[in-house]
PDB file of C-alpha atoms in Angstrom:
ATOM      1  CA  UNK L   1     171.360 117.896 107.845  1.00  0.00           C
ATOM      2  CA  UNK L   2     168.819 120.037 106.374  1.00  0.00           C
ATOM      3  CA  UNK L   3     169.503 121.033 102.661  1.00  0.00           C
ATOM      4  CA  UNK L   4     170.578 124.598 102.078  1.00  0.00           C
ATOM      5  CA  UNK L   5     167.792 126.649 100.729  1.00  0.00           C
ATOM      6  CA  UNK L   6     170.145 128.730  98.694  1.00  0.00           C
ATOM      7  CA  UNK L   7     171.604 125.673  96.875  1.00  0.00           C
ATOM      8  CA  UNK L   8     170.442 125.199  93.294  1.00  0.00           C
ATOM      9  CA  UNK L   9     169.993 122.119  91.347  1.00  0.00           C
ATOM     10  CA  UNK L  10     172.813 121.150  89.166  1.00  0.00           C
ATOM     11  CA  UNK L  11     170.434 120.600  86.099  1.00  0.00           C
ATOM     12  CA  UNK L  12     169.585 124.279  85.932  1.00  0.00           C
ATOM     13  CA  UNK L  13     170.869 126.489  83.160  1.00  0.00           C
ATOM     14  CA  UNK L  14     173.323 129.236  84.404  1.00  0.00           C
ATOM     15  CA  UNK L  15     170.510 131.958  83.810  1.00  0.00           C
ATOM     16  CA  UNK L  16     167.876 130.043  85.861  1.00  0.00           C
ATOM     17  CA  UNK L  17     170.595 129.607  88.544  1.00  0.00           C
ATOM     18  CA  UNK L  18     171.047 133.302  88.477  1.00  0.00           C
ATOM     19  CA  UNK L  19     167.359 133.937  88.537  1.00  0.00           C
ATOM     20  CA  UNK L  20     167.106 131.918  91.793  1.00  0.00           C
ATOM     21  CA  UNK L  21     170.064 133.604  93.325  1.00  0.00           C
ATOM     22  CA  UNK L  22     168.624 136.870  92.775  1.00  0.00           C
ATOM     23  CA  UNK L  23     165.091 135.688  94.135  1.00  0.00           C
ATOM     24  CA  UNK L  24     163.530 136.204  90.511  1.00  0.00           C
ATOM     25  CA  UNK L  25     161.899 132.694  90.838  1.00  0.00           C
ATOM     26  CA  UNK L  26     160.365 133.977  94.354  1.00  0.00           C
ATOM     27  CA  UNK L  27     159.149 137.143  92.709  1.00  0.00           C
ATOM     28  CA  UNK L  28     157.364 135.252  89.786  1.00  0.00           C
ATOM     29  CA  UNK L  29     155.632 133.011  92.309  1.00  0.00           C
ATOM     30  CA  UNK L  30     154.222 135.955  94.286  1.00  0.00           C
ATOM     31  CA  UNK L  31     152.932 137.657  91.272  1.00  0.00           C
ATOM     32  CA  UNK L  32     151.465 134.511  89.815  1.00  0.00           C
ATOM     33  CA  UNK L  33     149.374 133.938  93.106  1.00  0.00           C
ATOM     34  CA  UNK L  34     147.529 137.226  92.253  1.00  0.00           C
ATOM     35  CA  UNK L  35     146.488 136.043  88.694  1.00  0.00           C
ATOM     36  CA  UNK L  36     142.862 135.351  88.064  1.00  0.00           C
ATOM     37  CA  UNK L  37     143.201 132.139  85.937  1.00  0.00           C
ATOM     38  CA  UNK L  38     145.440 129.222  85.419  1.00  0.00           C
ATOM     39  CA  UNK L  39     146.862 130.235  81.753  1.00  0.00           C
ATOM     40  CA  UNK L  40     147.884 133.784  83.034  1.00  0.00           C
ATOM     41  CA  UNK L  41     149.431 132.117  86.146  1.00  0.00           C
ATOM     42  CA  UNK L  42     151.499 129.859  83.922  1.00  0.00           C
ATOM     43  CA  UNK L  43     152.632 132.701  81.723  1.00  0.00           C
ATOM     44  CA  UNK L  44     153.735 134.660  85.071  1.00  0.00           C
ATOM     45  CA  UNK L  45     155.739 131.550  86.129  1.00  0.00           C
ATOM     46  CA  UNK L  46     157.609 131.630  82.887  1.00  0.00           C
ATOM     47  CA  UNK L  47     158.592 135.237  82.867  1.00  0.00           C
ATOM     48  CA  UNK L  48     162.228 136.131  82.301  1.00  0.00           C
ATOM     49  CA  UNK L  49     163.950 139.551  82.769  1.00  0.00           C
ATOM     50  CA  UNK L  50     164.011 141.753  79.718  1.00  0.00           C
ATOM     51  CA  UNK L  51     167.474 142.099  78.158  1.00  0.00           C
ATOM     52  CA  UNK L  52     167.486 145.535  76.582  1.00  0.00           C
ATOM     53  CA  UNK L  53     166.456 148.982  77.570  1.00  0.00           C
ATOM     54  CA  UNK L  54     163.779 149.331  74.433  1.00  0.00           C
ATOM     55  CA  UNK L  55     162.154 146.118  75.831  1.00  0.00           C
ATOM     56  CA  UNK L  56     161.741 147.702  79.239  1.00  0.00           C
ATOM     57  CA  UNK L  57     160.546 150.939  77.986  1.00  0.00           C
ATOM     58  CA  UNK L  58     157.863 149.324  75.723  1.00  0.00           C
ATOM     59  CA  UNK L  59     156.601 147.193  78.589  1.00  0.00           C
ATOM     60  CA  UNK L  60     156.627 150.185  80.953  1.00  0.00           C
ATOM     61  CA  UNK L  61     154.623 152.165  78.473  1.00  0.00           C
ATOM     62  CA  UNK L  62     151.857 149.419  78.346  1.00  0.00           C
ATOM     63  CA  UNK L  63     151.753 149.262  82.041  1.00  0.00           C
ATOM     64  CA  UNK L  64     151.503 152.770  82.374  1.00  0.00           C
ATOM     65  CA  UNK L  65     148.838 153.131  79.619  1.00  0.00           C
ATOM     66  CA  UNK L  66     146.897 150.279  81.778  1.00  0.00           C
ATOM     67  CA  UNK L  67     147.303 152.081  84.776  1.00  0.00           C
ATOM     68  CA  UNK L  68     145.836 155.268  83.243  1.00  0.00           C
ATOM     69  CA  UNK L  69     142.820 153.217  82.250  1.00  0.00           C
ATOM     70  CA  UNK L  70     142.375 151.755  85.807  1.00  0.00           C
ATOM     71  CA  UNK L  71     142.901 155.176  87.470  1.00  0.00           C
ATOM     72  CA  UNK L  72     140.545 157.156  85.236  1.00  0.00           C
ATOM     73  CA  UNK L  73     137.795 154.888  84.502  1.00  0.00           C
ATOM     74  CA  UNK L  74     135.993 151.636  85.531  1.00  0.00           C
ATOM     75  CA  UNK L  75     138.167 148.606  86.382  1.00  0.00           C
ATOM     76  CA  UNK L  76     138.836 146.091  83.673  1.00  0.00           C
ATOM     77  CA  UNK L  77     135.985 143.469  83.182  1.00  0.00           C
ATOM     78  CA  UNK L  78     138.301 140.662  83.960  1.00  0.00           C
ATOM     79  CA  UNK L  79     136.794 137.203  84.900  1.00  0.00           C
ATOM     80  CA  UNK L  80     138.310 133.833  85.583  1.00  0.00           C
ATOM     81  CA  UNK L  81     138.744 131.760  82.624  1.00  0.00           C
ATOM     82  CA  UNK L  82     140.178 128.213  81.817  1.00  0.00           C
ATOM     83  CA  UNK L  83     142.925 127.156  79.510  1.00  0.00           C
ATOM     84  CA  UNK L  84     141.554 127.189  75.957  1.00  0.00           C
ATOM     85  CA  UNK L  85     144.368 125.313  74.242  1.00  0.00           C
ATOM     86  CA  UNK L  86     142.612 121.803  74.192  1.00  0.00           C
ATOM     87  CA  UNK L  87     139.503 123.567  72.921  1.00  0.00           C
ATOM     88  CA  UNK L  88     141.250 125.162  70.147  1.00  0.00           C
ATOM     89  CA  UNK L  89     142.943 122.181  69.020  1.00  0.00           C
ATOM     90  CA  UNK L  90     139.501 120.262  68.646  1.00  0.00           C
ATOM     91  CA  UNK L  91     137.994 123.380  67.049  1.00  0.00           C
ATOM     92  CA  UNK L  92     140.747 123.343  64.316  1.00  0.00           C
ATOM     93  CA  UNK L  93     139.893 119.851  63.244  1.00  0.00           C
ATOM     94  CA  UNK L  94     137.086 119.651  60.270  1.00  0.00           C
ATOM     95  CA  UNK L  95     134.158 117.572  61.484  1.00  0.00           C
ATOM     96  CA  UNK L  96     135.330 117.446  65.055  1.00  0.00           C
ATOM     97  CA  UNK L  97     132.835 117.374  67.967  1.00  0.00           C
ATOM     98  CA  UNK L  98     133.402 119.707  71.075  1.00  0.00           C
ATOM     99  CA  UNK L  99     132.012 118.254  74.149  1.00  0.00           C
ATOM    100  CA  UNK L 100     129.749 120.141  76.544  1.00  0.00           C
ATOM    101  CA  UNK L 101     132.639 120.558  78.893  1.00  0.00           C
ATOM    102  CA  UNK L 102     134.458 122.272  75.912  1.00  0.00           C
ATOM    103  CA  UNK L 103     131.678 124.684  75.337  1.00  0.00           C
ATOM    104  CA  UNK L 104     131.562 125.523  79.098  1.00  0.00           C
ATOM    105  CA  UNK L 105     135.224 126.563  78.715  1.00  0.00           C
ATOM    106  CA  UNK L 106     134.657 128.397  75.545  1.00  0.00           C
ATOM    107  CA  UNK L 107     131.473 130.381  76.436  1.00  0.00           C
ATOM    108  CA  UNK L 108     132.995 132.707  79.301  1.00  0.00           C
ATOM    109  CA  UNK L 109     136.023 133.341  77.325  1.00  0.00           C
ATOM    110  CA  UNK L 110     133.861 134.662  74.227  1.00  0.00           C
ATOM    111  CA  UNK L 111     132.185 137.018  76.810  1.00  0.00           C
ATOM    112  CA  UNK L 112     135.415 138.057  77.977  1.00  0.00           C
ATOM    113  CA  UNK L 113     136.379 139.029  74.376  1.00  0.00           C
ATOM    114  CA  UNK L 114     133.255 141.129  74.079  1.00  0.00           C
ATOM    115  CA  UNK L 115     133.436 142.825  77.448  1.00  0.00           C
ATOM    116  CA  UNK L 116     137.215 143.763  76.891  1.00  0.00           C
ATOM    117  CA  UNK L 117     136.621 144.890  73.401  1.00  0.00           C
ATOM    118  CA  UNK L 118     133.928 147.320  74.546  1.00  0.00           C
ATOM    119  CA  UNK L 119     136.050 148.577  77.290  1.00  0.00           C
ATOM    120  CA  UNK L 120     138.996 149.470  75.385  1.00  0.00           C
ATOM    121  CA  UNK L 121     137.056 150.535  72.236  1.00  0.00           C
ATOM    122  CA  UNK L 122     135.491 153.284  74.188  1.00  0.00           C
ATOM    123  CA  UNK L 123     138.905 154.211  75.658  1.00  0.00           C
ATOM    124  CA  UNK L 124     141.815 153.751  73.307  1.00  0.00           C
ATOM    125  CA  UNK L 125     142.731 155.947  70.381  1.00  0.00           C
ATOM    126  CA  UNK L 126     145.023 155.103  67.410  1.00  0.00           C
ATOM    127  CA  UNK L 127     147.825 156.850  69.302  1.00  0.00           C
ATOM    128  CA  UNK L 128     147.519 154.496  72.232  1.00  0.00           C
ATOM    129  CA  UNK L 129     149.967 151.577  72.583  1.00  0.00           C
ATOM    130  CA  UNK L 130     147.070 149.270  73.210  1.00  0.00           C
ATOM    131  CA  UNK L 131     145.350 150.036  69.888  1.00  0.00           C
ATOM    132  CA  UNK L 132     147.061 147.232  67.864  1.00  0.00           C
ATOM    133  CA  UNK L 133     146.056 144.777  70.697  1.00  0.00           C
ATOM    134  CA  UNK L 134     142.370 146.057  70.528  1.00  0.00           C
ATOM    135  CA  UNK L 135     142.448 145.511  66.618  1.00  0.00           C
ATOM    136  CA  UNK L 136     143.526 141.779  67.255  1.00  0.00           C
ATOM    137  CA  UNK L 137     140.467 141.134  69.358  1.00  0.00           C
ATOM    138  CA  UNK L 138     137.477 139.947  67.471  1.00  0.00           C
ATOM    139  CA  UNK L 139     134.162 139.704  69.544  1.00  0.00           C
ATOM    140  CA  UNK L 140     132.005 136.747  68.736  1.00  0.00           C
ATOM    141  CA  UNK L 141     128.434 137.917  69.680  1.00  0.00           C
ATOM    142  CA  UNK L 142     127.003 135.511  66.971  1.00  0.00           C
ATOM    143  CA  UNK L 143     128.638 132.366  68.489  1.00  0.00           C
ATOM    144  CA  UNK L 144     127.736 133.502  72.101  1.00  0.00           C
ATOM    145  CA  UNK L 145     124.143 133.572  70.922  1.00  0.00           C
ATOM    146  CA  UNK L 146     124.417 130.132  69.055  1.00  0.00           C
ATOM    147  CA  UNK L 147     125.836 128.536  72.333  1.00  0.00           C
ATOM    148  CA  UNK L 148     123.153 130.123  74.408  1.00  0.00           C
ATOM    149  CA  UNK L 149     120.558 128.982  72.242  1.00  0.00           C
ATOM    150  CA  UNK L 150     121.577 125.260  72.670  1.00  0.00           C
ATOM    151  CA  UNK L 151     122.561 125.019  76.376  1.00  0.00           C
ATOM    152  CA  UNK L 152     122.277 126.528  79.850  1.00  0.00           C
ATOM    153  CA  UNK L 153     125.384 128.232  81.729  1.00  0.00           C
ATOM    154  CA  UNK L 154     125.392 124.744  83.586  1.00  0.00           C
ATOM    155  CA  UNK L 155     125.839 122.797  80.377  1.00  0.00           C
ATOM    156  CA  UNK L 156     122.162 121.284  80.274  1.00  0.00           C
ATOM    157  CA  UNK L 157     121.137 121.087  76.470  1.00  0.00           C
ATOM    158  CA  UNK L 158     117.897 122.970  76.165  1.00  0.00           C
ATOM    159  CA  UNK L 159     114.555 121.373  74.939  1.00  0.00           C
ATOM    160  CA  UNK L 160     114.370 124.137  72.204  1.00  0.00           C
ATOM    161  CA  UNK L 161     117.970 123.320  71.015  1.00  0.00           C
ATOM    162  CA  UNK L 162     116.118 121.657  68.032  1.00  0.00           C
ATOM    163  CA  UNK L 163     112.493 120.824  67.129  1.00  0.00           C
ATOM    164  CA  UNK L 164     113.639 117.083  66.980  1.00  0.00           C
ATOM    165  CA  UNK L 165     115.070 117.158  70.533  1.00  0.00           C
ATOM    166  CA  UNK L 166     111.872 118.763  71.789  1.00  0.00           C
ATOM    167  CA  UNK L 167     109.885 116.136  70.121  1.00  0.00           C
ATOM    168  CA  UNK L 168     111.940 113.311  71.704  1.00  0.00           C
ATOM    169  CA  UNK L 169     112.026 114.671  75.252  1.00  0.00           C
ATOM    170  CA  UNK L 170     108.112 115.126  75.000  1.00  0.00           C
ATOM    171  CA  UNK L 171     107.661 111.643  73.955  1.00  0.00           C
ATOM    172  CA  UNK L 172     110.035 110.600  76.910  1.00  0.00           C
ATOM    173  CA  UNK L 173     107.820 112.442  79.486  1.00  0.00           C
ATOM    174  CA  UNK L 174     104.727 111.031  78.182  1.00  0.00           C
ATOM    175  CA  UNK L 175     106.087 107.556  78.263  1.00  0.00           C
ATOM    176  CA  UNK L 176     107.381 107.990  81.783  1.00  0.00           C
ATOM    177  CA  UNK L 177     103.999 109.273  82.923  1.00  0.00           C
ATOM    178  CA  UNK L 178     102.338 106.114  81.289  1.00  0.00           C
ATOM    179  CA  UNK L 179     104.862 103.934  83.192  1.00  0.00           C
ATOM    180  CA  UNK L 180     104.240 105.630  86.638  1.00  0.00           C
ATOM    181  CA  UNK L 181     100.457 105.507  86.140  1.00  0.00           C
ATOM    182  CA  UNK L 182     100.846 101.716  85.327  1.00  0.00           C
ATOM    183  CA  UNK L 183     103.172 101.085  88.284  1.00  0.00           C
ATOM    184  CA  UNK L 184     100.825 102.775  90.765  1.00  0.00           C
ATOM    185  CA  UNK L 185      98.022 100.600  89.541  1.00  0.00           C
ATOM    186  CA  UNK L 186     100.208  97.289  90.002  1.00  0.00           C
ATOM    187  CA  UNK L 187     101.788  98.701  93.447  1.00  0.00           C
ATOM    188  CA  UNK L 188      98.136  99.108  94.614  1.00  0.00           C
ATOM    189  CA  UNK L 189      97.169  95.744  93.310  1.00  0.00           C
ATOM    190  CA  UNK L 190      99.972  93.404  94.574  1.00  0.00           C
ATOM    191  CA  UNK L 191     100.114  95.209  97.840  1.00  0.00           C
ATOM    192  CA  UNK L 192      96.656  94.659  98.694  1.00  0.00           C
ATOM    193  CA  UNK L 193      97.490  91.016  98.306  1.00  0.00           C
ATOM    194  CA  UNK L 194     100.532  91.324 100.573  1.00  0.00           C
ATOM    195  CA  UNK L 195     102.985  90.323  97.977  1.00  0.00           C
ATOM    196  CA  UNK L 196     105.385  93.243  97.976  1.00  0.00           C
ATOM    197  CA  UNK L 197     108.167  93.956 100.625  1.00  0.00           C
ATOM    198  CA  UNK L 198     107.693  97.782  99.871  1.00  0.00           C
ATOM    199  CA  UNK L 199     104.951 100.202  98.672  1.00  0.00           C
ATOM    200  CA  UNK L 200     107.575 101.894  96.530  1.00  0.00           C
ATOM    201  CA  UNK L 201     108.827 100.848  92.986  1.00  0.00           C
ATOM    202  CA  UNK L 202     112.661 100.920  92.774  1.00  0.00           C
ATOM    203  CA  UNK L 203     115.308 100.817  90.052  1.00  0.00           C
ATOM    204  CA  UNK L 204     117.424  97.797  89.088  1.00  0.00           C
ATOM    205  CA  UNK L 205     119.618  97.467  86.001  1.00  0.00           C
ATOM    206  CA  UNK L 206     118.282 100.609  84.765  1.00  0.00           C
ATOM    207  CA  UNK L 207     114.796  99.263  84.809  1.00  0.00           C
ATOM    208  CA  UNK L 208     111.813 100.145  86.997  1.00  0.00           C
ATOM    209  CA  UNK L 209     110.988  97.094  89.077  1.00  0.00           C
ATOM    210  CA  UNK L 210     108.558  95.983  91.839  1.00  0.00           C
ATOM    211  CA  UNK L 211     110.097  94.810  95.119  1.00  0.00           C
ATOM    212  CA  UNK L 212     108.203  91.359  95.383  1.00  0.00           C
ATOM    213  CA  UNK L 213     108.313  89.028  98.354  1.00  0.00           C
ATOM    214  CA  UNK L 214     110.402  86.068  96.885  1.00  0.00           C
ATOM    215  CA  UNK L 215     107.765  83.632  98.109  1.00  0.00           C
ATOM    216  CA  UNK L 216     105.287  85.294  95.571  1.00  0.00           C
ATOM    217  CA  UNK L 217     107.770  85.981  92.700  1.00  0.00           C
ATOM    218  CA  UNK L 218     106.007  83.414  90.590  1.00  0.00           C
ATOM    219  CA  UNK L 219     102.640  85.103  91.018  1.00  0.00           C
ATOM    220  CA  UNK L 220     104.004  88.339  89.322  1.00  0.00           C
ATOM    221  CA  UNK L 221     104.510  88.073  85.608  1.00  0.00           C
ATOM    222  CA  UNK L 222     107.549  89.860  84.324  1.00  0.00           C
ATOM    223  CA  UNK L 223     111.277  89.726  84.166  1.00  0.00           C
ATOM    224  CA  UNK L 224     113.496  89.168  87.274  1.00  0.00           C
ATOM    225  CA  UNK L 225     116.101  91.963  87.262  1.00  0.00           C
ATOM    226  CA  UNK L 226     117.732  91.317  90.773  1.00  0.00           C
ATOM    227  CA  UNK L 227     117.260  89.898  94.109  1.00  0.00           C
ATOM    228  CA  UNK L 228     118.298  91.219  97.583  1.00  0.00           C
ATOM    229  CA  UNK L 229     121.207  90.097  99.455  1.00  0.00           C
ATOM    230  CA  UNK L 230     118.960  88.395 102.219  1.00  0.00           C
ATOM    231  CA  UNK L 231     117.159  86.647  99.433  1.00  0.00           C
ATOM    232  CA  UNK L 232     113.648  87.822 100.771  1.00  0.00           C
ATOM    233  CA  UNK L 233     113.193  90.398  97.844  1.00  0.00           C
ATOM    234  CA  UNK L 234     112.917  89.574  94.158  1.00  0.00           C
ATOM    235  CA  UNK L 235     112.905  92.578  91.949  1.00  0.00           C
ATOM    236  CA  UNK L 236     110.535  92.072  89.010  1.00  0.00           C
ATOM    237  CA  UNK L 237     110.034  94.309  85.905  1.00  0.00           C
ATOM    238  CA  UNK L 238     106.290  93.687  85.438  1.00  0.00           C
ATOM    239  CA  UNK L 239     105.132  92.291  82.092  1.00  0.00           C
ATOM    240  CA  UNK L 240     102.865  95.293  81.766  1.00  0.00           C
ATOM    241  CA  UNK L 241     105.596  98.002  81.429  1.00  0.00           C
ATOM    242  CA  UNK L 242     108.347  96.069  79.709  1.00  0.00           C
ATOM    243  CA  UNK L 243     107.342  97.477  76.314  1.00  0.00           C
ATOM    244  CA  UNK L 244     107.044 101.095  77.744  1.00  0.00           C
ATOM    245  CA  UNK L 245     110.589 100.830  79.350  1.00  0.00           C
ATOM    246  CA  UNK L 246     111.954  99.631  76.195  1.00  0.00           C
ATOM    247  CA  UNK L 247     110.442 102.536  74.367  1.00  0.00           C
ATOM    248  CA  UNK L 248     111.964 104.909  76.739  1.00  0.00           C
ATOM    249  CA  UNK L 249     115.332 103.237  76.240  1.00  0.00           C
ATOM    250  CA  UNK L 250     114.934 103.585  72.717  1.00  0.00           C
ATOM    251  CA  UNK L 251     114.001 107.309  72.919  1.00  0.00           C
ATOM    252  CA  UNK L 252     117.006 108.128  75.418  1.00  0.00           C
ATOM    253  CA  UNK L 253     119.348 106.670  72.644  1.00  0.00           C
ATOM    254  CA  UNK L 254     117.614 109.104  70.040  1.00  0.00           C
ATOM    255  CA  UNK L 255     118.132 111.764  72.664  1.00  0.00           C
ATOM    256  CA  UNK L 256     121.737 111.136  72.913  1.00  0.00           C
ATOM    257  CA  UNK L 257     122.175 111.016  68.920  1.00  0.00           C
ATOM    258  CA  UNK L 258     120.336 114.285  68.451  1.00  0.00           C
ATOM    259  CA  UNK L 259     122.331 115.955  71.179  1.00  0.00           C
ATOM    260  CA  UNK L 260     125.441 114.793  69.341  1.00  0.00           C
ATOM    261  CA  UNK L 261     124.135 116.094  66.046  1.00  0.00           C
ATOM    262  CA  UNK L 262     123.279 119.634  67.703  1.00  0.00           C
ATOM    263  CA  UNK L 263     126.951 119.638  69.289  1.00  0.00           C
ATOM    264  CA  UNK L 264     128.635 118.762  66.076  1.00  0.00           C
ATOM    265  CA  UNK L 265     126.717 121.481  64.175  1.00  0.00           C
ATOM    266  CA  UNK L 266     127.586 124.147  66.977  1.00  0.00           C
ATOM    267  CA  UNK L 267     131.204 122.974  66.551  1.00  0.00           C
ATOM    268  CA  UNK L 268     131.074 123.632  63.024  1.00  0.00           C
ATOM    269  CA  UNK L 269     129.920 127.119  63.585  1.00  0.00           C
ATOM    270  CA  UNK L 270     132.844 127.652  65.942  1.00  0.00           C
ATOM    271  CA  UNK L 271     135.276 126.067  63.573  1.00  0.00           C
ATOM    272  CA  UNK L 272     134.692 128.536  60.999  1.00  0.00           C
ATOM    273  CA  UNK L 273     135.777 131.321  63.512  1.00  0.00           C
ATOM    274  CA  UNK L 274     138.688 129.340  65.151  1.00  0.00           C
ATOM    275  CA  UNK L 275     141.519 131.507  63.728  1.00  0.00           C
ATOM    276  CA  UNK L 276     139.786 134.694  65.156  1.00  0.00           C
ATOM    277  CA  UNK L 277     139.261 133.089  68.486  1.00  0.00           C
ATOM    278  CA  UNK L 278     142.762 131.947  68.744  1.00  0.00           C
ATOM    279  CA  UNK L 279     144.211 135.243  67.872  1.00  0.00           C
ATOM    280  CA  UNK L 280     142.003 137.000  70.339  1.00  0.00           C
ATOM    281  CA  UNK L 281     142.895 134.511  73.101  1.00  0.00           C
TER     282      UNK L 281
END
């Protein structure tokens, strides 16, 4: 037998049971589907009917004012945004580190603050019901600029995020170029002797290696990093580039530490404004 669609769970409160019987839960779901972001959707799903006439009048007045804005001027500059709760929790902790993903959540919300503030600032007067809400929203152009100075919209930490990072990445590029040049020379040399199974170097265990015929592996000085499943190819890191590869590894560790320092400094900037960000959100 199929369950009765109108049957309610015995665990629901009387008020929730009434909502379901009246179809209010279905109304909430339909409205939530039209929302532009997950936080708003969750708020809509948690809506409850208003209990007093004064509450209803206040809400209707706010809706009427919004409708007037919408009808008489440009639409609201609303965009999708993610839940900021976890980001705010991190920013509230002194000395915390907000990761790149956190800044990618925060950045568009800061832009949303600025766009909405500008929209209402040019349209709302002190007599308007939305005036108090406008005063609670604080644009953060300084933080927007600080984030844009450090990372791209995709979350890549820019070379000019700090002089030290630029220096490290330049050193990595120079060393990688030296490795490629040395490997090209070694490939040409060993390939001419028929000692390679492929004319292209490859990566094994994070190291650049030569695909050497296993029969000739003792003729190539270096460190064996791997072997093919067939046993026909031995992957050798040539002695000539080991120091260069080690230097690259060291520089990459320096790069990670510098990026962490940059993000920690940026987090500290946002920490100083976390109260205003939370209130605006």
